[in-house]
């Protein structure tokens, strides 16, 4: 069918453009000299314009109409039906956004990331205010374009990261977490207190390298680099790029490297038949974060895998027992920094960000008032005082990059990860012995079969049900963290 062939060709182009954009973003945060920021903003703006024009072209609508008019949609193979279904959904959403708004957002996001890096380095929120105000303004306009009748503009933004997610659902789930977790955290602070290990950077680097090598990370199709904020870029099936960061006397890199590995493995194990289609990537950010949190929480933080990590640290010249390392990785104490938060209080950091960004988008909170609101929320939910904006509102890049509606996925990811882990162990048995030996292939295979291979063919809820037999629940996560409080 000619219309289907043309539609598939366009989807392949858009996939390539998305990969180029991801590569450019990776370069901006990892390799690009600081003076290249203005030019990069223009380049990304041009790329966004070309992508938006190709994604919203009337040709796509004509091809979809031709497929429908011919009555061929029902006769298509299952994969092609999904290509057509998602193409229609993406096209209709993209058509609502004016070209100039798409271009301006890309420029503002590039400028915002650069402004954020400087503001964070200098602990100078005031210098970041103009860029953030512009991103909030553009996010409101963008959300209004995408919102369905009866939806808020925030829900329009959520659709880019987790299609079908509703603000009321988030408020219900996060409200339950805000009720359940603080009492557990108080008990866990006594039973499983936070510890520190003075691990030299050289030992961290050796441990990260050795651990990732056990998981199949090799130089022919992976990169591991350092960035101000750990992230992952998937440029192609044979081009996965992880980043982490090292701080002297910390163990964060052991967790962040496996966290980012989870993202990359998801993309790497999508069915090859979906390559260069609109189906060939992770279905949502909450599902993506479930994969990173599964490797961070249920592997890296497990008592059994601590034996592997302590061995790798020993190779790097730092001797520590598996028991002491495990206690350090799971110790509970409410803290300032999200990415180094303990597994129990981590979702509360997301509740803070969700409530604040919802208020920003709804117009109930001015950008200039954000630092004060941040301090109030951190005190209310985590009981910590914020001494500086660099350790508070400036710690994350997301708002500087215009990613409003992204943060909820981090907490949802914690919940989904726990539910997936329980389902996996119910099916293939406890993983403790394999984790102790550093044998992760059964976990990789189960995730590939139950989650990864589907790409975008299933949305989040349907994928959770397919993998676990149940819709999303908070109880598996509560069961995961309860032992930290002695329950």
Tab-separated table of N, CA and C in Angstrom, residues 44-121:
chain	number	residue	atom	x	y	z
A	44	UNK	N	19.475	23.935	17.358
A	44	UNK	CA	18.374	23.128	17.859
A	44	UNK	C	17.028	23.728	17.470
A	45	UNK	N	16.983	25.061	17.377
A	45	UNK	CA	15.769	25.707	16.913
A	45	UNK	C	15.453	25.327	15.468
A	46	UNK	N	16.479	25.320	14.635
A	46	UNK	CA	16.290	24.924	13.240
A	46	UNK	C	15.851	23.466	13.145
A	47	UNK	N	16.495	22.615	13.917
A	47	UNK	CA	16.129	21.201	13.916
A	47	UNK	C	14.683	21.017	14.377
A	48	UNK	N	14.275	21.768	15.399
A	48	UNK	CA	12.895	21.678	15.890
A	48	UNK	C	11.906	22.129	14.817
A	49	UNK	N	12.265	23.195	14.084
A	49	UNK	CA	11.367	23.672	13.024
A	49	UNK	C	11.208	22.626	11.932
A	50	UNK	N	12.327	22.047	11.501
A	50	UNK	CA	12.263	21.027	10.451
A	50	UNK	C	11.465	19.814	10.922
A	51	UNK	N	11.714	19.400	12.165
A	51	UNK	CA	10.994	18.254	12.708
A	51	UNK	C	9.507	18.541	12.796
A	52	UNK	N	9.179	19.728	13.304
A	52	UNK	CA	7.763	20.070	13.463
A	52	UNK	C	7.071	20.139	12.112
A	53	UNK	N	7.730	20.711	11.117
A	53	UNK	CA	7.140	20.791	9.778
A	53	UNK	C	6.888	19.404	9.213
A	54	UNK	N	7.843	18.501	9.387
A	54	UNK	CA	7.681	17.148	8.857
A	54	UNK	C	6.624	16.370	9.645
A	55	UNK	N	6.536	16.650	10.960
A	55	UNK	CA	5.604	15.908	11.807
A	55	UNK	C	4.169	16.382	11.649
A	56	UNK	N	3.982	17.636	11.219
A	56	UNK	CA	2.634	18.200	11.112
A	56	UNK	C	2.174	18.351	9.667
A	57	UNK	N	2.952	17.870	8.729
A	57	UNK	CA	2.636	18.023	7.320
A	57	UNK	C	1.251	17.477	6.990
A	58	UNK	N	0.563	18.201	6.095
A	58	UNK	CA	-0.745	17.729	5.635
A	58	UNK	C	-0.640	16.396	4.914
A	59	UNK	N	0.544	16.081	4.425
A	59	UNK	CA	0.732	14.797	3.743
A	59	UNK	C	0.405	13.636	4.662
A	60	UNK	N	0.806	13.748	5.922
A	60	UNK	CA	0.531	12.660	6.864
A	60	UNK	C	-0.970	12.459	6.999
A	61	UNK	N	-1.704	13.553	7.135
A	61	UNK	CA	-3.151	13.443	7.226
A	61	UNK	C	-3.754	12.816	5.985
A	62	UNK	N	-3.220	13.187	4.817
A	62	UNK	CA	-3.731	12.621	3.564
A	62	UNK	C	-3.464	11.119	3.491
A	63	UNK	N	-2.280	10.704	3.924
A	63	UNK	CA	-1.963	9.270	3.904
A	63	UNK	C	-2.869	8.509	4.859
A	64	UNK	N	-3.116	9.086	6.035
A	64	UNK	CA	-3.999	8.432	6.995
A	64	UNK	C	-5.421	8.332	6.445
A	65	UNK	N	-5.879	9.385	5.778
A	65	UNK	CA	-7.210	9.358	5.168
A	65	UNK	C	-7.282	8.307	4.073
A	66	UNK	N	-6.225	8.200	3.272
A	66	UNK	CA	-6.199	7.216	2.188
A	66	UNK	C	-6.270	5.800	2.743
A	67	UNK	N	-5.554	5.560	3.831
A	67	UNK	CA	-5.595	4.235	4.455
A	67	UNK	C	-6.994	3.941	4.970
A	68	UNK	N	-7.629	4.937	5.598
A	68	UNK	CA	-8.980	4.752	6.131
A	68	UNK	C	-9.995	4.562	5.011
A	69	UNK	N	-9.893	5.411	3.974
A	69	UNK	CA	-10.867	5.374	2.876
A	69	UNK	C	-10.818	4.053	2.122
A	70	UNK	N	-9.617	3.485	2.033
A	70	UNK	CA	-9.470	2.219	1.320
A	70	UNK	C	-9.980	1.045	2.143
A	71	UNK	N	-10.291	1.327	3.406
A	71	UNK	CA	-10.757	0.263	4.271
A	71	UNK	C	-9.688	-0.755	4.589
A	72	UNK	N	-8.441	-0.318	4.458
A	72	UNK	CA	-7.335	-1.256	4.621
A	72	UNK	C	-6.805	-1.315	6.048
A	73	UNK	N	-7.218	-0.358	6.898
A	73	UNK	CA	-6.632	-0.296	8.235
A	73	UNK	C	-6.867	-1.597	9.003
A	74	UNK	N	-8.096	-2.126	8.896
A	74	UNK	CA	-8.400	-3.344	9.644
A	74	UNK	C	-7.655	-4.556	9.109
A	75	UNK	N	-7.278	-4.488	7.818
A	75	UNK	CA	-6.603	-5.622	7.196
A	75	UNK	C	-5.094	-5.582	7.397
A	76	UNK	N	-4.595	-4.497	7.967
A	76	UNK	CA	-3.158	-4.372	8.157
A	76	UNK	C	-2.648	-5.386	9.175
A	77	UNK	N	-1.383	-5.712	9.053
A	77	UNK	CA	-0.740	-6.514	10.087
A	77	UNK	C	-0.765	-5.739	11.396
A	78	UNK	N	-0.681	-6.446	12.519
A	78	UNK	CA	-0.816	-5.806	13.829
A	78	UNK	C	0.191	-4.685	14.009
A	79	UNK	N	1.436	-4.904	13.574
A	79	UNK	CA	2.459	-3.870	13.741
A	79	UNK	C	2.095	-2.622	12.944
A	80	UNK	N	1.650	-2.798	11.706
A	80	UNK	CA	1.288	-1.643	10.888
A	80	UNK	C	0.069	-0.922	11.434
A	81	UNK	N	-0.863	-1.665	12.026
A	81	UNK	CA	-2.012	-0.998	12.651
A	81	UNK	C	-1.551	-0.083	13.774
A	82	UNK	N	-0.564	-0.541	14.539
A	82	UNK	CA	-0.050	0.295	15.617
A	82	UNK	C	0.718	1.490	15.072
A	83	UNK	N	1.461	1.302	13.980
A	83	UNK	CA	2.143	2.429	13.336
A	83	UNK	C	1.129	3.489	12.940
A	84	UNK	N	0.030	3.064	12.322
A	84	UNK	CA	-1.003	4.001	11.874
A	84	UNK	C	-1.684	4.661	13.067
A	85	UNK	N	-2.015	3.880	14.080
A	85	UNK	CA	-2.712	4.427	15.262
A	85	UNK	C	-1.877	5.491	15.955
A	86	UNK	N	-0.601	5.191	16.210
A	86	UNK	CA	0.255	6.171	16.891
A	86	UNK	C	0.583	7.348	15.978
A	87	UNK	N	0.702	7.107	14.675
A	87	UNK	CA	0.947	8.212	13.753
A	87	UNK	C	-0.202	9.199	13.787
A	88	UNK	N	-1.417	8.683	13.843
A	88	UNK	CA	-2.582	9.574	13.895
A	88	UNK	C	-2.587	10.367	15.201
A	89	UNK	N	-2.332	9.695	16.298
A	89	UNK	CA	-2.340	10.388	17.594
A	89	UNK	C	-1.255	11.456	17.647
A	90	UNK	N	-0.042	11.117	17.238
A	90	UNK	CA	1.063	12.070	17.286
A	90	UNK	C	0.830	13.231	16.332
A	91	UNK	N	0.307	12.925	15.150
A	91	UNK	CA	0.073	13.969	14.143
A	91	UNK	C	-0.985	14.951	14.629
A	92	UNK	N	-2.058	14.428	15.180
A	92	UNK	CA	-3.131	15.310	15.645
A	92	UNK	C	-2.642	16.196	16.790
A	93	UNK	N	-1.806	15.661	17.681
A	93	UNK	CA	-1.267	16.475	18.768
A	93	UNK	C	-0.294	17.524	18.231
A	94	UNK	N	0.602	17.102	17.367
A	94	UNK	CA	1.604	18.033	16.849
A	94	UNK	C	0.974	19.148	16.038
A	95	UNK	N	-0.117	18.856	15.336
A	95	UNK	CA	-0.771	19.875	14.495
A	95	UNK	C	-1.353	21.015	15.313
A	96	UNK	N	-1.573	20.762	16.592
A	96	UNK	CA	-2.145	21.814	17.433
A	96	UNK	C	-1.115	22.874	17.824
A	97	UNK	N	0.160	22.582	17.592
A	97	UNK	CA	1.233	23.477	18.038
A	97	UNK	C	1.746	24.286	16.847
A	98	UNK	N	1.647	25.618	16.884
A	98	UNK	CA	2.166	26.431	15.791
A	98	UNK	C	3.668	26.231	15.609
A	99	UNK	N	4.121	26.327	14.366
A	99	UNK	CA	5.540	26.134	14.070
A	99	UNK	C	6.414	27.051	14.916
A	100	UNK	N	6.035	28.323	14.995
A	100	UNK	CA	6.879	29.286	15.694
A	100	UNK	C	6.983	28.963	17.182
A	101	UNK	N	5.901	28.437	17.773
A	101	UNK	CA	5.962	28.046	19.181
A	101	UNK	C	6.927	26.883	19.368
A	102	UNK	N	6.906	25.912	18.472
A	102	UNK	CA	7.826	24.781	18.570
A	102	UNK	C	9.272	25.241	18.475
A	103	UNK	N	9.546	26.157	17.546
A	103	UNK	CA	10.905	26.678	17.370
A	103	UNK	C	11.330	27.480	18.593
A	104	UNK	N	10.444	28.331	19.078
A	104	UNK	CA	10.780	29.180	20.215
A	104	UNK	C	11.021	28.342	21.469
A	105	UNK	N	10.255	27.284	21.631
A	105	UNK	CA	10.474	26.400	22.784
A	105	UNK	C	11.854	25.759	22.712
A	106	UNK	N	12.240	25.293	21.541
A	106	UNK	CA	13.554	24.650	21.406
A	106	UNK	C	14.673	25.629	21.739
A	107	UNK	N	14.558	26.851	21.257
A	107	UNK	CA	15.577	27.855	21.562
A	107	UNK	C	15.604	28.178	23.048
A	108	UNK	N	14.425	28.374	23.619
A	108	UNK	CA	14.351	28.725	25.040
A	108	UNK	C	14.863	27.591	25.913
A	109	UNK	N	14.620	26.351	25.501
A	109	UNK	CA	15.102	25.213	26.275
A	109	UNK	C	16.628	25.136	26.242
A	110	UNK	N	17.224	25.372	25.070
A	110	UNK	CA	18.685	25.363	24.977
A	110	UNK	C	19.283	26.504	25.798
A	111	UNK	N	18.685	27.704	25.671
A	111	UNK	CA	19.155	28.841	26.468
A	111	UNK	C	18.973	28.570	27.960
A	112	UNK	N	17.840	27.952	28.313
A	112	UNK	CA	17.545	27.693	29.711
A	112	UNK	C	18.522	26.726	30.346
A	113	UNK	N	18.935	25.714	29.598
A	113	UNK	CA	19.904	24.766	30.136
A	113	UNK	C	21.245	25.441	30.414
A	114	UNK	N	21.666	26.291	29.504
A	114	UNK	CA	22.929	26.992	29.705
A	114	UNK	C	22.827	27.956	30.876
A	115	UNK	N	21.699	28.672	30.961
A	115	UNK	CA	21.482	29.602	32.069
A	115	UNK	C	21.451	28.853	33.390
A	116	UNK	N	20.817	27.688	33.407
A	116	UNK	CA	20.752	26.886	34.630
A	116	UNK	C	22.146	26.457	35.079
A	117	UNK	N	22.972	26.006	34.156
A	117	UNK	CA	24.305	25.553	34.540
A	117	UNK	C	25.094	26.669	35.210
A	118	UNK	N	25.025	27.876	34.657
A	118	UNK	CA	25.751	29.006	35.233
A	118	UNK	C	25.151	29.414	36.581
A	119	UNK	N	23.822	29.447	36.643
A	119	UNK	CA	23.160	29.848	37.891
A	119	UNK	C	23.454	28.855	39.013
A	120	UNK	N	23.434	27.586	38.680
A	120	UNK	CA	23.721	26.565	39.696
A	120	UNK	C	25.167	26.658	40.170
A	121	UNK	N	26.081	26.851	39.238
A	121	UNK	CA	27.494	26.946	39.614
A	121	UNK	C	27.755	28.143	40.513
